[in-house]
GROMACS .gro file of C-alpha atoms in nm:
model
  206
    1ILE     CA    1  15.686  25.629  -3.252
    2HIS     CA    2  15.874  25.665  -3.668
    3LEU     CA    3  15.740  25.879  -3.891
    4ASP     CA    4  15.797  26.090  -4.139
    5ASN     CA    5  15.704  26.387  -3.971
    6ILE     CA    6  15.815  26.671  -4.214
    7ASP     CA    7  15.624  26.451  -4.534
    8THR     CA    8  15.396  26.381  -4.273
    9LEU     CA    9  15.338  26.821  -4.170
   10LEU     CA   10  15.374  26.903  -4.501
   11ARG     CA   11  15.019  26.712  -4.629
   12ASN     CA   12  14.830  26.900  -4.308
   13ILE     CA   13  14.794  27.163  -4.492
   14HIS     CA   14  14.460  27.304  -4.480
   15ARG     CA   15  14.344  27.321  -4.894
   16LYS     CA   16  14.233  27.691  -4.833
   17GLU     CA   17  14.551  27.863  -4.949
   18ASN     CA   18  14.682  28.099  -4.737
   19TYR     CA   19  14.493  27.921  -4.375
   20GLY     CA   20  14.846  27.789  -4.322
   21PHE     CA   21  14.785  27.390  -4.105
   22TYR     CA   22  14.536  27.181  -3.958
   23SER     CA   23  14.614  27.279  -3.615
   24TRP     CA   24  14.549  26.831  -3.527
   25ILE     CA   25  14.690  26.547  -3.792
   26ILE     CA   26  14.372  26.285  -3.839
   27PRO     CA   27  14.340  26.118  -4.149
   28ARG     CA   28  14.299  26.299  -4.476
   29PHE     CA   29  14.252  26.191  -4.798
   30LYS     CA   30  14.659  26.329  -4.864
   31HIS     CA   31  14.787  26.174  -4.623
   32LEU     CA   32  14.707  25.798  -4.831
   33ALA     CA   33  15.016  25.951  -5.048
   34ASN     CA   34  15.214  25.833  -4.779
   35ASN     CA   35  15.385  25.518  -4.719
   36PRO     CA   36  15.152  25.220  -4.498
   37LYS     CA   37  15.333  25.201  -4.228
   38THR     CA   38  15.300  25.614  -4.240
   39ILE     CA   39  14.958  25.551  -4.286
   40PHE     CA   40  14.895  25.300  -3.957
   41THR     CA   41  15.049  25.538  -3.771
   42ILE     CA   42  14.880  25.851  -3.837
   43LEU     CA   43  14.571  25.603  -3.754
   44ARG     CA   44  14.727  25.451  -3.472
   45HIS     CA   45  14.892  25.749  -3.306
   46SER     CA   46  14.675  26.057  -3.498
   47PHE     CA   47  14.359  26.227  -3.233
   48TYR     CA   48  14.120  26.017  -3.469
   49SER     CA   49  13.863  26.003  -3.124
   50PRO     CA   50  13.518  26.097  -3.109
   51LYS     CA   51  13.549  26.124  -2.730
   52TYR     CA   52  13.832  26.389  -2.776
   53TRP     CA   53  13.625  26.634  -2.930
   54ILE     CA   54  13.411  26.618  -2.723
   55ILE     CA   55  13.509  26.662  -2.407
   56THR     CA   56  13.749  26.947  -2.517
   57PRO     CA   57  13.729  27.252  -2.718
   58SER     CA   58  13.902  27.193  -2.943
   59LYS     CA   59  13.738  27.048  -3.382
   60PRO     CA   60  13.982  26.790  -3.589
   61ASN     CA   61  13.954  27.114  -3.857
   62GLU     CA   62  14.035  27.374  -3.668
   63TYR     CA   63  14.327  27.560  -3.775
   64ASN     CA   64  14.525  27.829  -3.547
   65ALA     CA   65  14.745  28.137  -3.653
   66PHE     CA   66  15.029  28.054  -3.369
   67MET     CA   67  15.007  27.707  -3.384
   68THR     CA   68  15.069  27.743  -3.813
   69VAL     CA   69  15.366  27.956  -3.685
   70ASN     CA   70  15.517  27.783  -3.481
   71LEU     CA   71  15.532  27.542  -3.715
   72PHE     CA   72  15.647  27.723  -3.912
   73HIS     CA   73  15.919  27.758  -3.789
   74TYR     CA   74  16.008  27.429  -3.680
   75LEU     CA   75  16.037  27.346  -4.134
   76ILE     CA   76  16.291  27.651  -4.143
   77LEU     CA   77  16.509  27.455  -3.874
   78LYS     CA   78  16.416  27.127  -4.084
   79ASP     CA   79  16.524  27.352  -4.450
   80PRO     CA   80  16.547  27.666  -4.542
   81LYS     CA   81  16.355  27.677  -4.809
   82HIS     CA   82  15.975  27.732  -4.594
   83LEU     CA   83  16.097  28.085  -4.546
   84LYS     CA   84  15.945  28.180  -4.847
   85SER     CA   85  15.590  28.018  -4.797
   86ALA     CA   86  15.642  28.138  -4.389
   87GLU     CA   87  15.683  28.485  -4.493
   88LEU     CA   88  15.377  28.444  -4.726
   89PHE     CA   89  15.137  28.309  -4.443
   90LEU     CA   90  15.214  28.659  -4.188
   91ASN     CA   91  15.221  28.812  -4.514
   92GLN     CA   92  14.861  28.882  -4.519
   93PHE     CA   93  14.843  28.962  -4.181
   94GLU     CA   94  14.869  29.350  -4.175
   95SER     CA   95  14.903  29.282  -3.753
   96ILE     CA   96  14.943  29.055  -3.464
   97HIS     CA   97  14.616  29.127  -3.398
   98ASP     CA   98  14.437  29.013  -3.709
   99MET     CA   99  14.578  28.690  -3.614
  100LYS     CA  100  14.276  28.465  -3.458
  101ASP     CA  101  14.398  28.132  -3.217
  102ILE     CA  102  14.224  27.937  -2.975
  103TYR     CA  103  14.471  27.852  -2.745
  104TYR     CA  104  14.777  28.095  -2.788
  105LYS     CA  105  14.624  28.432  -2.658
  106ASN     CA  106  14.902  28.634  -2.437
  107GLU     CA  107  15.021  28.890  -2.721
  108LEU     CA  108  15.364  28.942  -2.627
  109ILE     CA  109  15.405  28.535  -2.635
  110ASN     CA  110  15.295  28.580  -2.968
  111PHE     CA  111  15.513  28.838  -3.076
  112TYR     CA  112  15.826  28.626  -2.998
  113LEU     CA  113  15.601  28.317  -3.155
  114ILE     CA  114  15.657  28.486  -3.499
  115SER     CA  115  16.009  28.665  -3.418
  116ARG     CA  116  16.141  28.315  -3.446
  117ILE     CA  117  16.055  28.320  -3.815
  118LEU     CA  118  16.158  28.660  -3.884
  119CYS     CA  119  16.515  28.642  -3.711
  120TYR     CA  120  16.529  28.428  -4.094
  121SER     CA  121  16.395  28.708  -4.336
  122LYS     CA  122  16.491  29.017  -4.487
  123ASN     CA  123  16.204  29.188  -4.573
  124LYS     CA  124  16.160  29.485  -4.314
  125SER     CA  125  15.840  29.574  -4.428
  126LEU     CA  126  15.719  29.275  -4.271
  127ILE     CA  127  15.927  29.293  -3.945
  128ASN     CA  128  15.824  29.573  -3.867
  129ARG     CA  129  15.501  29.509  -3.868
  130PHE     CA  130  15.602  29.217  -3.614
  131ILE     CA  131  15.748  29.491  -3.332
  132PRO     CA  132  15.624  29.478  -3.005
  133GLN     CA  133  15.542  29.836  -2.902
  134ILE     CA  134  15.598  29.813  -2.471
  135ASN     CA  135  15.710  30.084  -2.218
  136ASP     CA  136  15.621  29.971  -1.927
  137ILE     CA  137  15.702  29.613  -1.844
  138ASP     CA  138  15.632  29.699  -1.452
  139GLN     CA  139  15.260  29.522  -1.495
  140LEU     CA  140  15.415  29.225  -1.720
  141GLN     CA  141  15.391  28.843  -1.632
  142ASP     CA  142  15.781  28.783  -1.639
  143ILE     CA  143  15.759  28.518  -1.883
  144GLU     CA  144  15.619  28.837  -2.066
  145LEU     CA  145  15.885  29.015  -2.044
  146ALA     CA  146  16.127  28.656  -2.142
  147SER     CA  147  15.934  28.651  -2.429
  148LEU     CA  148  15.961  29.083  -2.521
  149LEU     CA  149  16.353  29.004  -2.474
  150LEU     CA  150  16.397  28.732  -2.701
  151THR     CA  151  16.189  28.857  -2.960
  152ASN     CA  152  16.412  29.218  -2.952
  153LYS     CA  153  16.702  28.981  -2.938
  154ASN     CA  154  16.569  28.774  -3.224
  155LEU     CA  155  16.534  29.087  -3.458
  156ASN     CA  156  16.809  29.251  -3.291
  157LEU     CA  157  16.673  29.548  -3.189
  158LYS     CA  158  16.768  29.756  -2.872
  159THR     CA  159  16.661  29.677  -2.499
  160PRO     CA  160  16.712  29.887  -2.287
  161SER     CA  161  16.986  29.760  -1.999
  162PHE     CA  162  16.713  29.809  -1.717
  163TRP     CA  163  16.486  29.513  -1.825
  164LYS     CA  164  16.720  29.228  -1.840
  165LYS     CA  165  16.748  29.371  -1.436
  166ASN     CA  166  16.368  29.410  -1.396
  167LEU     CA  167  16.369  28.994  -1.512
  168ILE     CA  168  16.678  28.924  -1.268
  169GLN     CA  169  16.517  29.085  -0.914
  170ARG     CA  170  16.143  28.899  -1.007
  171GLN     CA  171  16.393  28.494  -0.943
  172HIS     CA  172  16.254  28.314  -0.622
  173LEU     CA  173  16.410  28.199  -0.411
  174SER     CA  174  16.442  27.850  -0.513
  175GLY     CA  175  16.585  28.007  -0.852
  176SER     CA  176  16.251  27.981  -1.073
  177TRP     CA  177  16.063  28.235  -1.166
  178SER     CA  178  15.695  28.310  -1.167
  179THR     CA  179  15.478  27.923  -1.139
  180LYS     CA  180  15.144  28.086  -1.219
  181ASP     CA  181  15.243  28.270  -1.555
  182VAL     CA  182  15.023  28.111  -1.828
  183PHE     CA  183  15.169  28.066  -2.182
  184THR     CA  184  14.825  27.931  -2.288
  185TYR     CA  185  14.502  27.913  -2.306
  186GLY     CA  186  14.227  27.762  -2.412
  187ASP     CA  187  13.721  27.802  -2.435
  188SER     CA  188  13.798  27.523  -2.111
  189MET     CA  189  14.171  27.428  -2.060
  190THR     CA  190  14.403  27.622  -1.928
  191TRP     CA  191  14.784  27.564  -1.931
  192ARG     CA  192  15.122  27.706  -1.724
  193SER     CA  193  15.484  27.583  -1.674
  194PRO     CA  194  15.704  27.672  -1.461
  195ALA     CA  195  16.007  27.528  -1.626
  196LEU     CA  196  15.873  27.676  -1.946
  197THR     CA  197  15.913  28.014  -1.709
  198THR     CA  198  16.195  27.976  -1.657
  199SER     CA  199  16.368  27.862  -1.934
  200MET     CA  200  16.239  28.146  -2.100
  201VAL     CA  201  16.392  28.330  -1.887
  202LEU     CA  202  16.754  28.190  -1.875
  203SER     CA  203  16.699  28.249  -2.200
  204ALA     CA  204  16.618  28.577  -2.249
  205LEU     CA  205  16.895  28.631  -1.986
  206ASN     CA  206  17.191  28.481  -2.210
   0.00000   0.00000   0.00000
């Protein structure tokens, strides 16, 4: 698919200020400002299918906080000027518990997602608002412990050395980590990826 995705994604921003972005790209009035080729691509490949909204819990005009966080991270990688908008979006929340999302519900994974933005920020007050407070790691899923380690790495926080040793000891004989960890789920959908869990663990241990 050949698409000017940055422009298309930016035009998919919610009509209400600080709501972030719509979670799904469907034909919207704002997209009419795109060139004809992009408009055709959106029409052809978007989720504009009535059946899709019937068989899933998703809604065409929904917005989700951590899907917006993921998008801001992508935009910042493309152009650092988007950091200011990302900080404004995060600044409206007193804590991670105020952020609503029907897909990303794992708190430690969500801390990691936010840290991918805040690693570029110099706003210490905002950063301190999104630092996980965890003491006991024994009950954490592999992907949660990896997310905690990655969050600390992104935010330049000190990490107890035994956390990494604990994660290493969880490795299976196959060389992978847990195949049961859930990284995102909705009202009637659950997604897990052993490959994602293992790749995040390896990144955390690096």
